[in-house]
XYZ file of C-alpha atoms in Angstrom:
189
model
C -6.927 3.584 13.472
C -3.473 3.949 11.970
C -2.480 4.032 8.332
C 0.604 2.767 6.538
C 1.397 3.802 2.987
C 4.124 1.939 1.120
C 6.341 4.155 -1.046
C 9.755 2.481 -0.832
C 10.373 0.916 -4.251
C 12.306 1.963 -7.328
C 9.400 2.258 -9.733
C 11.404 0.435 -12.387
C 8.349 -0.264 -14.568
C 7.811 3.490 -14.947
C 11.276 4.257 -16.302
C 12.267 6.718 -17.732
C 9.808 8.725 -15.557
C 11.472 7.337 -12.428
C 15.091 7.741 -13.530
C 15.462 10.836 -11.319
C 12.141 10.923 -9.479
C 10.855 8.227 -7.101
C 7.608 6.655 -8.285
C 5.661 8.112 -5.369
C 6.518 11.633 -6.559
C 5.550 11.136 -10.207
C 2.678 13.527 -10.875
C -0.802 12.588 -12.009
C -3.103 15.495 -12.789
C -0.602 17.930 -11.262
C -0.191 16.085 -7.929
C 2.399 13.550 -6.752
C 0.784 10.097 -6.828
C 1.522 9.609 -3.103
C -0.909 12.425 -2.264
C -3.889 10.371 -3.450
C -3.673 7.626 -0.788
C -2.654 10.154 1.894
C -5.645 12.374 1.099
C -7.981 9.349 0.987
C -6.906 8.136 4.438
C -7.100 11.623 5.963
C -10.549 12.287 4.436
C -11.768 8.986 5.909
C -10.605 10.035 9.378
C -7.162 8.409 9.564
C -4.622 11.042 10.541
C -1.988 8.853 12.238
C -0.101 7.800 9.098
C 3.384 6.460 8.409
C 4.793 6.448 4.891
C 7.349 3.683 4.346
C 10.244 5.077 2.320
C 13.345 3.482 0.834
C 14.620 4.468 -2.600
C 15.591 8.171 -2.589
C 14.037 8.447 0.863
C 15.301 11.989 1.503
C 13.611 13.308 -1.632
C 10.325 11.585 -0.780
C 10.385 12.776 2.843
C 11.220 16.376 1.890
C 8.358 16.542 -0.609
C 5.767 14.908 1.652
C 6.721 16.983 4.714
C 6.026 20.189 2.771
C 2.440 19.070 2.142
C 1.779 16.994 5.272
C 3.978 18.122 8.192
C 2.418 15.643 10.658
C 3.127 12.498 8.606
C 5.444 9.902 10.170
C 8.025 7.966 8.190
C 9.356 4.426 8.456
C 12.469 3.353 6.554
C 12.831 0.100 4.621
C 16.521 -0.520 3.971
C 15.636 -3.600 1.889
C 13.444 -1.644 -0.530
C 14.226 -3.878 -3.479
C 12.346 -6.651 -1.650
C 8.619 -7.294 -1.704
C 5.863 -5.252 -0.083
C 5.762 -7.410 3.047
C 9.222 -6.112 3.975
C 7.890 -2.544 3.756
C 4.903 -3.403 5.956
C 7.266 -4.975 8.489
C 9.442 -1.834 8.453
C 6.497 0.056 9.991
C 5.963 -2.430 12.847
C 7.124 -0.061 15.608
C 4.718 2.597 14.311
C 1.796 0.149 14.283
C 2.470 -1.619 17.567
C -0.529 -3.815 18.406
C -3.083 -1.605 16.688
C -5.106 -2.575 13.617
C -4.175 -0.542 10.576
C -5.150 0.349 7.049
C -2.447 -0.373 4.486
C -2.400 1.535 1.211
C -0.070 1.284 -1.731
C 1.603 4.613 -2.430
C 1.214 4.213 -6.182
C -2.551 3.631 -6.300
C -5.270 6.205 -6.865
C -7.416 5.418 -3.827
C -10.682 7.199 -3.090
C -11.734 8.277 0.384
C -15.110 6.575 -0.157
C -13.349 3.217 -0.524
C -11.463 3.796 2.742
C -14.682 4.904 4.469
C -16.463 1.756 3.266
C -13.602 -0.390 4.547
C -13.754 1.294 7.961
C -17.553 1.074 8.213
C -17.571 -2.598 9.254
C -15.985 -2.883 12.694
C -15.969 -6.696 12.460
C -13.364 -6.663 9.692
C -9.817 -7.107 10.919
C -8.121 -8.444 7.784
C -9.219 -7.825 4.238
C -8.144 -6.685 0.792
C -10.389 -4.373 -1.197
C -10.704 -5.581 -4.779
C -12.266 -4.297 -7.974
C -14.283 -7.033 -9.653
C -15.621 -4.771 -12.390
C -12.402 -3.204 -13.680
C -12.527 -2.279 -17.329
C -9.335 -0.199 -17.393
C -6.875 -2.050 -19.619
C -3.775 -0.919 -17.691
C -5.270 -2.190 -14.414
C -6.085 -5.546 -15.947
C -2.740 -5.916 -17.730
C -0.482 -4.603 -14.959
C -2.589 -5.035 -11.826
C -2.279 -7.684 -9.167
C -4.920 -10.284 -9.927
C -6.957 -11.974 -7.206
C -8.776 -15.327 -7.126
C -11.169 -15.985 -4.234
C -13.192 -18.950 -3.064
C -16.992 -18.965 -2.647
C -16.671 -17.258 0.768
C -14.551 -14.413 -0.609
C -11.284 -15.680 0.873
C -8.174 -15.140 -1.224
C -6.846 -18.404 -2.598
C -4.400 -16.956 -5.141
C -2.908 -13.546 -5.764
C -0.329 -12.408 -8.300
C 0.308 -10.475 -11.486
C 0.587 -13.583 -13.662
C -2.608 -15.447 -12.725
C -4.395 -16.890 -15.749
C -7.713 -17.360 -13.901
C -8.856 -14.537 -11.635
C -11.965 -12.583 -10.672
C -10.729 -9.247 -9.339
C -7.943 -6.683 -9.319
C -6.222 -5.547 -6.120
C -7.104 -1.906 -5.326
C -4.045 -1.343 -3.140
C -6.096 -0.982 0.053
C -6.043 -3.441 2.964
C -7.250 -3.703 6.556
C -4.768 -5.561 8.761
C -4.010 -6.362 12.363
C -0.751 -6.962 14.215
C -1.001 -10.719 13.656
C -0.045 -10.017 10.043
C 3.239 -8.561 11.320
C 3.878 -11.738 13.334
C 3.331 -13.786 10.182
C 5.685 -11.572 8.173
C 8.338 -11.894 10.903
C 7.991 -15.674 10.758
C 8.428 -15.671 6.967
C 11.427 -13.322 7.121
C 13.060 -15.578 9.719
C 12.383 -18.666 7.581
C 14.014 -16.984 4.595
C 17.050 -16.053 6.692
C 16.760 -12.293 6.279
């Protein structure tokens, strides 16, 4: 299993903290935030990881390489775009393999990754938190509405009706990359 961690964006909502430091390097409890998803994937048995970088890529790469010398990097030149562009930037790393996708600015636990990996029948899913009580997660998180079978029917930060909050952890397969390519082509990028 491979892992992709997205850490390409500006982090504009965290300014002034991100004026000189990329969001993925902002520290929480004495550690850069990017270390939390990396450590969670590694602890769950995923060691083949690519971090997608963009904004201030050299700074991010230099800091991560000091802590994790075996990490791969993919570059997203269109890092002011949405997350799908960052996922697509790692397509050569992923190839045809299924992969776990983690957001580089989420505090992800290894137990959540382990639970995700425990069901070998899952090839595409988003882990959600349906019991979130943390006000910042609810106010700033990506909200998710599902149907009775648990399939996502709406997702976005501005949903008025929703049941869960996105945890920043996904299981995906290469078909997702084909779909992203189709959408990029349709948009003329």
